[in-house]
CSV table of C-alpha atoms and ligand atoms in Angstrom, one decimal:
chain,number,residue,atom,x,y,z
E,1187,UNK,CA,-16.5,-147.0,-4.8
E,1188,UNK,CA,-15.0,-143.7,-3.5
E,1189,UNK,CA,-12.5,-141.7,-5.4
E,1190,UNK,CA,-10.1,-140.2,-2.9
E,1191,UNK,CA,-7.5,-137.7,-3.9
E,1192,UNK,CA,-4.4,-137.9,-1.7
E,1193,UNK,CA,-2.1,-134.9,-1.4
E,1194,UNK,CA,0.7,-135.9,1.0
E,1195,UNK,CA,2.4,-132.6,0.5
E,1196,UNK,CA,5.5,-131.4,2.3
E,1197,UNK,CA,7.6,-132.3,5.3
E,1198,UNK,CA,5.9,-134.8,7.6
E,1199,UNK,CA,2.8,-134.8,5.4
E,1200,UNK,CA,3.7,-138.0,3.5
E,1201,UNK,CA,4.4,-139.9,6.8
E,1202,UNK,CA,1.2,-139.0,8.5
E,1203,UNK,CA,-0.9,-139.7,5.4
E,1204,UNK,CA,0.8,-143.1,5.0
E,1205,UNK,CA,-0.5,-144.0,8.5
E,1206,UNK,CA,-3.9,-142.8,7.7
E,1207,UNK,CA,-4.1,-144.8,4.6
E,1208,UNK,CA,-3.0,-147.9,6.5
E,1209,UNK,CA,-6.0,-147.5,8.8
E,1210,UNK,CA,-8.3,-146.8,5.8
E,1211,UNK,CA,-7.3,-150.0,4.2
E,1212,UNK,CA,-8.3,-152.1,7.2
E,1213,UNK,CA,-11.5,-150.2,8.1
E,1214,UNK,CA,-12.7,-150.4,4.5
E,1215,UNK,CA,-12.4,-154.2,4.5
E,1216,UNK,CA,-14.2,-154.5,7.8
E,1217,UNK,CA,-17.0,-152.1,6.8
E,1218,UNK,CA,-17.2,-153.4,3.3
E,1219,UNK,CA,-16.7,-150.4,1.1
E,1220,UNK,CA,-14.3,-149.9,-1.8
E,1221,UNK,CA,-12.2,-146.9,-2.7
E,1222,UNK,CA,-9.7,-145.8,-5.2
E,1223,UNK,CA,-6.7,-143.5,-4.3
E,1224,UNK,CA,-5.5,-140.9,-6.7
E,1225,UNK,CA,-2.2,-139.5,-5.6
E,1226,UNK,CA,-1.1,-136.0,-6.3
E,1227,UNK,CA,2.5,-134.9,-5.7
E,1228,UNK,CA,1.7,-131.2,-5.1
E,1229,UNK,CA,3.7,-129.3,-2.6
E,1230,UNK,CA,7.1,-127.5,-2.3
E,1231,UNK,CA,9.1,-130.0,-4.4
E,1232,UNK,CA,6.6,-130.0,-7.2
E,1233,UNK,CA,6.6,-126.3,-7.3
E,1234,UNK,CA,10.4,-126.0,-7.3
E,1235,UNK,CA,10.5,-128.4,-10.2
E,1236,UNK,CA,7.6,-127.3,-12.3
E,1237,UNK,CA,7.4,-123.6,-11.4
E,1238,UNK,CA,3.7,-124.1,-10.9
E,1239,UNK,CA,1.8,-124.9,-7.7
E,1240,UNK,CA,-1.5,-126.4,-8.8
E,1241,UNK,CA,-2.2,-126.9,-12.5
E,1242,UNK,CA,-5.7,-125.9,-13.5
E,1243,UNK,CA,-6.4,-129.4,-14.8
E,1244,UNK,CA,-5.8,-130.8,-11.3
E,1245,UNK,CA,-8.4,-128.5,-9.9
E,1246,UNK,CA,-11.0,-129.8,-12.3
E,1247,UNK,CA,-10.0,-133.3,-11.4
E,1248,UNK,CA,-10.4,-132.6,-7.7
E,1249,UNK,CA,-13.9,-131.4,-8.3
E,1250,UNK,CA,-14.8,-134.9,-9.4
E,1251,UNK,CA,-13.5,-136.7,-6.3
E,1252,UNK,CA,-15.5,-138.1,-3.4
E,1253,UNK,CA,-13.0,-136.4,-0.9
E,1254,UNK,CA,-9.5,-135.1,-0.6
E,1255,UNK,CA,-7.1,-136.3,2.0
E,1256,UNK,CA,-4.2,-133.8,2.6
E,1257,UNK,CA,-1.0,-134.1,4.6
E,1258,UNK,CA,0.7,-130.7,5.1
E,1259,UNK,CA,2.0,-127.9,3.0
E,1260,UNK,CA,5.0,-125.7,3.7
E,1261,UNK,CA,8.6,-126.0,2.4
E,1262,UNK,CA,11.7,-124.4,3.7
E,1263,UNK,CA,12.9,-123.4,0.2
E,1264,UNK,CA,9.7,-121.8,-0.8
E,1265,UNK,CA,8.8,-118.3,0.3
E,1266,UNK,CA,6.0,-118.3,2.9
E,1267,UNK,CA,2.7,-117.5,1.4
E,1268,UNK,CA,3.1,-119.2,-2.0
E,1269,UNK,CA,2.1,-122.7,-1.2
E,1270,UNK,CA,-0.4,-121.6,1.4
E,1271,UNK,CA,-2.2,-119.3,-1.1
E,1272,UNK,CA,-1.8,-121.3,-4.3
E,1273,UNK,CA,-2.4,-124.7,-2.9
E,1274,UNK,CA,-4.2,-124.9,0.4
E,1275,UNK,CA,-6.3,-121.7,0.2
E,1276,UNK,CA,-6.8,-122.2,-3.6
E,1277,UNK,CA,-8.5,-125.6,-3.0
E,1278,UNK,CA,-10.5,-124.3,-0.1
E,1279,UNK,CA,-11.7,-121.3,-2.2
E,1280,UNK,CA,-12.1,-122.9,-5.6
E,1281,UNK,CA,-14.0,-125.9,-4.2
E,1282,UNK,CA,-16.0,-123.6,-2.1
E,1283,UNK,CA,-15.3,-125.5,1.1
E,1284,UNK,CA,-17.0,-122.8,3.1
E,1285,UNK,CA,-16.7,-124.4,6.6
E,1286,UNK,CA,-13.6,-125.4,8.4
E,1287,UNK,CA,-14.7,-127.8,11.0
E,1288,UNK,CA,-12.3,-128.2,13.9
E,1289,UNK,CA,-13.2,-130.4,16.8
E,1290,UNK,CA,-11.5,-129.5,20.1
E,1291,UNK,CA,-11.7,-132.8,22.0
E,1292,UNK,CA,-9.5,-134.0,24.8
E,1293,UNK,CA,-9.4,-137.8,24.6
E,1294,UNK,CA,-9.0,-139.7,27.9
E,1295,UNK,CA,-5.4,-140.2,28.9
E,1296,UNK,CA,-4.1,-137.2,26.9
E,1297,UNK,CA,-2.4,-134.5,28.9
E,1298,UNK,CA,-3.8,-131.0,28.8
E,1299,UNK,CA,-1.9,-128.0,30.1
E,1300,UNK,CA,-5.1,-126.8,31.8
E,1301,UNK,CA,-5.1,-127.8,35.4
E,1302,UNK,CA,-8.2,-129.7,36.7
E,1303,UNK,CA,-9.9,-130.1,33.3
E,1304,UNK,CA,-10.7,-133.5,31.9
E,1305,UNK,CA,-12.1,-135.0,28.7
E,1306,UNK,CA,-15.5,-134.2,30.2
E,1307,UNK,CA,-14.7,-130.5,30.1
E,1308,UNK,CA,-13.0,-130.2,26.7
E,1309,UNK,CA,-15.2,-131.3,24.0
E,1310,UNK,CA,-16.5,-128.7,21.6
E,1311,UNK,CA,-16.2,-127.9,17.9
E,1312,UNK,CA,-15.2,-124.8,16.0
E,1313,UNK,CA,-17.1,-123.9,12.8
E,1314,UNK,CA,-14.7,-121.6,11.1
E,1315,UNK,CA,-15.9,-119.7,8.0
E,1316,UNK,CA,-13.4,-120.7,5.3
E,1317,UNK,CA,-13.8,-118.6,2.2
E,1318,UNK,CA,-13.9,-114.9,3.3
E,1319,UNK,CA,-12.7,-112.5,5.9
E,1320,UNK,CA,-9.0,-111.4,5.7
E,1321,UNK,CA,-8.2,-114.5,3.7
E,1322,UNK,CA,-9.5,-113.4,0.2
E,1323,UNK,CA,-6.2,-111.7,-0.6
E,1324,UNK,CA,-7.9,-108.4,-1.5
E,1325,UNK,CA,-5.9,-105.3,-1.0
E,1326,UNK,CA,-2.7,-103.8,-2.2
E,1327,UNK,CA,0.2,-101.4,-1.8
E,1328,UNK,CA,0.5,-97.7,-2.5
E,1329,UNK,CA,4.0,-96.2,-2.7
E,1330,UNK,CA,5.6,-99.5,-1.7
E,1331,UNK,CA,9.0,-99.3,-0.2
E,1332,UNK,CA,8.8,-95.6,0.5
E,1333,UNK,CA,8.3,-93.8,3.8
E,1334,UNK,CA,4.8,-93.0,2.6
E,1335,UNK,CA,3.9,-96.6,2.0
E,1336,UNK,CA,0.3,-97.7,2.4
E,1337,UNK,CA,-0.7,-101.3,2.7
E,1338,UNK,CA,-4.3,-102.4,2.5
E,1339,UNK,CA,-5.6,-105.8,3.5
E,1340,UNK,CA,-9.3,-106.0,3.3
E,1341,UNK,CA,-11.7,-108.2,5.2
E,1342,UNK,CA,-14.7,-109.3,3.2
E,1343,UNK,CA,-17.9,-110.6,4.6
E,1344,UNK,CA,-20.9,-111.4,2.4
E,1345,UNK,CA,-24.4,-112.0,3.5
E,1346,UNK,CA,-24.4,-115.4,1.7
E,1347,UNK,CA,-21.1,-116.5,3.1
E,1348,UNK,CA,-22.0,-115.5,6.7
E,1349,UNK,CA,-25.4,-117.1,6.5
E,1350,UNK,CA,-24.4,-120.5,5.2
E,1351,UNK,CA,-21.7,-120.8,7.8
E,1352,UNK,CA,-23.9,-119.8,10.7
E,1353,UNK,CA,-26.7,-122.1,9.5
E,1354,UNK,CA,-24.2,-124.9,9.3
E,1355,UNK,CA,-23.2,-124.3,12.9
E,1356,UNK,CA,-26.8,-124.4,14.1
E,1357,UNK,CA,-27.5,-127.6,12.2
E,1358,UNK,CA,-24.4,-129.1,13.6
E,1359,UNK,CA,-25.3,-128.2,17.2
E,1360,UNK,CA,-28.8,-129.6,16.6
E,1361,UNK,CA,-27.5,-132.9,15.2
E,1362,UNK,CA,-24.7,-133.2,17.7
E,1363,UNK,CA,-27.3,-132.8,20.4
E,1364,UNK,CA,-24.8,-132.4,23.2
E,1365,UNK,CA,-25.2,-129.1,24.9
E,1366,UNK,CA,-27.4,-127.6,22.1
E,1367,UNK,CA,-25.6,-124.3,22.1
E,1368,UNK,CA,-23.9,-122.1,19.5
E,1369,UNK,CA,-21.6,-119.4,20.6
E,1370,UNK,CA,-20.9,-116.6,18.2
E,1371,UNK,CA,-17.3,-115.5,18.5
E,1372,UNK,CA,-16.6,-112.1,17.0
E,1373,UNK,CA,-15.3,-108.6,17.5
E,1374,UNK,CA,-18.5,-106.7,16.9
E,1375,UNK,CA,-17.5,-104.0,19.3
E,1376,UNK,CA,-14.8,-102.9,16.9
E,1377,UNK,CA,-15.6,-104.4,13.5
E,1378,UNK,CA,-18.8,-102.5,13.4
E,1379,UNK,CA,-19.6,-103.3,9.8
E,1380,UNK,CA,-18.4,-106.8,9.1
E,1381,UNK,CA,-19.3,-108.3,12.5
E,1382,UNK,CA,-22.4,-106.3,12.7
E,1383,UNK,CA,-23.5,-108.4,9.7
E,1384,UNK,CA,-22.4,-111.5,11.6
E,1385,UNK,CA,-24.5,-110.4,14.6
E,1386,UNK,CA,-27.6,-109.8,12.6
E,1387,UNK,CA,-27.4,-113.0,10.6
E,1388,UNK,CA,-26.7,-115.0,13.7
E,1389,UNK,CA,-29.8,-113.7,15.4
E,1390,UNK,CA,-31.9,-114.1,12.3
E,1391,UNK,CA,-30.8,-117.7,11.5
E,1392,UNK,CA,-30.9,-118.5,15.3
E,1393,UNK,CA,-34.6,-117.8,15.3
E,1394,UNK,CA,-35.1,-120.9,13.1
E,1395,UNK,CA,-33.5,-122.9,15.9
E,1396,UNK,CA,-35.5,-122.2,19.1
E,1397,UNK,CA,-34.2,-125.4,20.6
E,1398,UNK,CA,-30.6,-124.3,20.3
E,1399,UNK,CA,-29.2,-121.9,22.9
E,1400,UNK,CA,-27.5,-118.8,21.6
E,1401,UNK,CA,-24.4,-117.3,23.2
E,1402,UNK,CA,-21.9,-114.7,22.3
E,1403,UNK,CA,-18.3,-114.0,23.2
E,1404,UNK,CA,-15.8,-111.5,21.8
E,1405,UNK,CA,-12.8,-113.2,20.4
E,1406,UNK,CA,-10.4,-112.0,23.1
E,1407,UNK,CA,-12.8,-113.3,25.8
E,1408,UNK,CA,-13.2,-116.5,23.9
E,1409,UNK,CA,-9.5,-117.2,24.3
E,1410,UNK,CA,-9.9,-116.6,28.0
E,1411,UNK,CA,-12.9,-118.9,28.4
E,1412,UNK,CA,-11.3,-121.6,26.3
E,1413,UNK,CA,-8.6,-121.8,28.9
E,1414,UNK,CA,-10.7,-121.0,32.0
E,1415,UNK,CA,-14.0,-122.7,31.3
E,1416,UNK,CA,-13.8,-124.8,28.1
E,1417,UNK,CA,-16.8,-126.8,29.3
E,1418,UNK,CA,-19.0,-123.8,28.5
E,1419,UNK,CA,-18.6,-124.4,24.8
E,1420,UNK,CA,-20.5,-126.7,22.5
E,1421,UNK,CA,-20.3,-125.2,19.0
E,1422,UNK,CA,-18.4,-122.0,18.3
E,1423,UNK,CA,-19.0,-120.2,15.0
E,1424,UNK,CA,-16.6,-117.6,13.9
E,1425,UNK,CA,-14.9,-115.8,11.0
E,1426,UNK,CA,-12.0,-117.2,9.1
E,1427,UNK,CA,-9.2,-115.2,10.8
E,1428,UNK,CA,-10.4,-115.7,14.3
E,1429,UNK,CA,-11.2,-119.3,13.6
E,1430,UNK,CA,-7.6,-119.8,12.5
E,1431,UNK,CA,-6.3,-118.3,15.7
E,1432,UNK,CA,-8.6,-119.9,18.3
E,1433,UNK,CA,-8.2,-123.3,16.8
E,1434,UNK,CA,-4.4,-123.3,17.5
E,1435,UNK,CA,-5.3,-122.5,21.1
E,1436,UNK,CA,-7.9,-125.3,20.9
E,1437,UNK,CA,-5.3,-127.7,19.6
E,1438,UNK,CA,-3.1,-126.9,22.7
E,1439,UNK,CA,-5.9,-127.5,25.2
E,1440,UNK,CA,-6.8,-130.8,23.5
E,1441,UNK,CA,-3.3,-132.1,23.9
E,1442,UNK,CA,-1.4,-130.4,21.1
E,1443,UNK,CA,-1.0,-130.3,17.3
E,1444,UNK,CA,-0.3,-134.0,17.3
E,1445,UNK,CA,-4.0,-134.8,17.9
E,1446,UNK,CA,-5.9,-131.9,16.2
E,1447,UNK,CA,-7.7,-132.6,13.0
E,1448,UNK,CA,-9.9,-130.6,10.7
E,1449,UNK,CA,-12.2,-130.8,7.7
E,1450,UNK,CA,-12.7,-128.2,5.0
E,1451,UNK,CA,-16.3,-128.8,4.2
E,1452,UNK,CA,-18.4,-128.1,1.2
E,1453,UNK,CA,-21.7,-129.7,2.2
E,1454,UNK,CA,-22.9,-129.7,-1.4
E,1455,UNK,CA,-19.5,-130.6,-3.0
E,1456,UNK,CA,-16.1,-132.0,-2.4
E,1457,UNK,CA,-14.5,-131.7,1.1
E,1458,UNK,CA,-10.9,-131.9,2.2
E,1459,UNK,CA,-9.5,-133.4,5.4
E,1460,UNK,CA,-6.2,-132.6,7.1
E,1461,UNK,CA,-4.3,-132.6,10.3
E,1462,UNK,CA,-4.1,-128.9,11.4
E,1463,UNK,CA,-0.4,-129.1,12.1
E,1464,UNK,CA,2.0,-127.9,9.5
E,1465,UNK,CA,4.7,-129.7,7.6
E,1466,UNK,CA,7.2,-129.6,10.5
E,1467,UNK,CA,10.3,-130.0,8.2
E,1468,UNK,CA,12.5,-130.5,11.2
E,1469,UNK,CA,10.9,-133.9,11.8
E,1470,UNK,CA,10.4,-134.9,8.1
E,1471,UNK,CA,11.4,-138.5,7.4
E,1472,UNK,CA,12.3,-139.3,11.0
E,1473,UNK,CA,9.3,-141.4,11.9
E,1474,UNK,CA,8.8,-139.3,15.0
E,1475,UNK,CA,5.7,-137.3,14.2
E,1476,UNK,CA,2.4,-138.1,15.7
E,1477,UNK,CA,0.0,-139.4,13.0
E,1478,UNK,CA,-3.1,-139.3,15.2
E,1479,UNK,CA,-4.2,-135.9,13.9
E,1480,UNK,CA,-4.1,-137.3,10.4
E,1481,UNK,CA,-5.9,-140.5,11.4
E,1482,UNK,CA,-8.6,-138.4,13.1
E,1483,UNK,CA,-8.9,-136.4,9.9
E,1484,UNK,CA,-9.4,-139.7,8.2
E,1485,UNK,CA,-12.2,-140.4,10.6
E,1486,UNK,CA,-13.8,-137.1,9.8
E,1487,UNK,CA,-13.5,-137.9,6.1
E,1488,UNK,CA,-15.2,-141.2,6.6
E,1489,UNK,CA,-18.1,-139.6,8.4
E,1490,UNK,CA,-18.4,-137.0,5.6
E,1491,UNK,CA,-18.6,-139.8,3.1
E,1492,UNK,CA,-21.5,-141.3,5.0
E,1493,UNK,CA,-19.4,-144.2,6.4
E,1494,UNK,CA,-20.4,-143.4,10.0
E,1495,UNK,CA,-19.7,-146.8,11.3
E,1496,UNK,CA,-16.1,-146.8,9.9
E,1497,UNK,CA,-15.6,-143.3,11.3
E,1498,UNK,CA,-16.6,-144.4,14.8
E,1499,UNK,CA,-14.4,-147.5,14.5
E,1500,UNK,CA,-11.4,-145.3,13.7
E,1501,UNK,CA,-12.1,-142.9,16.5
E,1502,UNK,CA,-12.7,-145.7,18.9
E,1503,UNK,CA,-9.4,-147.3,17.9
E,1504,UNK,CA,-7.6,-144.0,18.5
E,1505,UNK,CA,-9.1,-143.8,22.0
E,1506,UNK,CA,-8.0,-147.3,22.7
E,1507,UNK,CA,-4.4,-146.6,21.6
E,1508,UNK,CA,-4.4,-143.6,23.8
E,1509,UNK,CA,-5.7,-145.7,26.7
E,1510,UNK,CA,-2.8,-148.0,26.4
E,1511,UNK,CA,-0.5,-145.2,27.4
E,1512,UNK,CA,2.0,-146.3,24.8
E,1513,UNK,CA,2.3,-142.7,23.5
E,1514,UNK,CA,4.2,-140.9,26.2
E,1515,UNK,CA,3.7,-137.4,24.8
E,1516,UNK,CA,1.6,-136.2,21.9
E,1517,UNK,CA,4.4,-134.0,20.6
E,1518,UNK,CA,6.8,-134.8,17.7
E,1519,UNK,CA,10.0,-136.4,18.8
E,1520,UNK,CA,8.7,-137.1,22.3
E,1521,UNK,CA,6.2,-139.9,21.7
E,1522,UNK,CA,8.5,-142.7,22.8
E,1523,UNK,CA,7.1,-144.7,19.9
E,1524,UNK,CA,7.5,-144.3,16.2
E,1525,UNK,CA,5.0,-142.8,13.7
E,1526,UNK,CA,4.5,-146.2,12.0
E,1527,UNK,CA,4.1,-148.0,15.3
E,1528,UNK,CA,1.2,-145.6,16.2
E,1529,UNK,CA,-0.4,-146.3,12.9
E,1530,UNK,CA,0.0,-150.1,13.4
E,1531,UNK,CA,-1.5,-149.9,16.8
E,1532,UNK,CA,-4.6,-148.0,15.6
E,1533,UNK,CA,-4.9,-150.6,12.8
E,1534,UNK,CA,-4.7,-153.4,15.3
E,1535,UNK,CA,-7.5,-152.0,17.4
E,1536,UNK,CA,-9.9,-151.8,14.5
E,1537,UNK,CA,-12.2,-154.8,14.5
G,2720,IPM,C1,-4.6,-123.5,9.0
G,2720,IPM,C2,-3.3,-122.9,8.5
G,2720,IPM,C3,-3.6,-122.1,7.3
G,2720,IPM,C4,-4.6,-121.1,7.5
G,2720,IPM,C5,-2.3,-121.5,6.6
G,2720,IPM,C6,-1.3,-122.6,6.4
G,2720,IPM,C7,-2.6,-120.7,5.4
G,2720,IPM,O1,-2.8,-122.1,9.5
G,2720,IPM,O2,-5.1,-124.4,8.3
G,2720,IPM,O3,-5.1,-123.1,10.1
G,2720,IPM,O4,-4.3,-119.9,8.0
G,2720,IPM,O5,-5.8,-121.3,7.3
G,2721,MN,MN1,-3.9,-122.1,11.4
């Protein structure tokens, strides 16, 4: 019996989560596992009402879950940074979800802006470090608001944090057994301390994996290759900040935010799964957002729970829905079919 925390969140979050849960209901029956949903109303509205983003008690409850299924956070009436820092990043950090796993996979029948590339070419995964780098919030101001103002935003890299993320990437490449390759994406030609550490750890850990090919690309070049030769990549391992940036590019080449899913993984603890798109307030409540990213995040959650068969069924059903051509465009407001119809279709294809 799995205990799944559900945080629908803001904007279109509740709509896409609803579709995911619809699919979960069916696949659980077919695969014969039970689960209990524990709903949390956190997000912009909760914050505006309670003047608190995430009560400390909730954090300890989340630690006891089998997994967390998240919609989206971001509210037009809440200053940017508050919900991101106090909800999303807080859970990632406090639950030590040290890997952000983001598949970049172009499913058949999905349009990519890259000419002449097919689903054969675009199928790799980004292992983004998820607890360090520029994201720790360390830094501060000096003489704020004056002409002499100094702003410091520090990037932190620890030996332990770097090593566990890189090791995860090598293990992933080995188990995935596709191209057996890990590409380190960094900026070690400029970040000569932080990414020097990444370089050293990459080579050291890499020695434990003689069967896995090691490759390196600076982050700027990575962006170029992702567009020009995406087929070169298998597993990309990178720091938090660069992982954030290159996975938006990844989302675009795989057909857009409508189909890009991710998992915040603590291999020894509780992981959280989410579509990588935001709350898209413009589309909230309109039944026009693409729920496939959220449904694919559900598939990742099932795999993480050890329900491999269920995960495959969901992914396969998504492929079949895409193959019907019923979704004209992956983008919100352009699908030519409603959010709930997409969810229903996925559900139908699960058997
Ligand atoms: C993401 C998002 C978050 C991040 C924001 C909302 C803090 O862009 O999940 O990629 O930067 O990690
Ligand atoms: Mn991002």
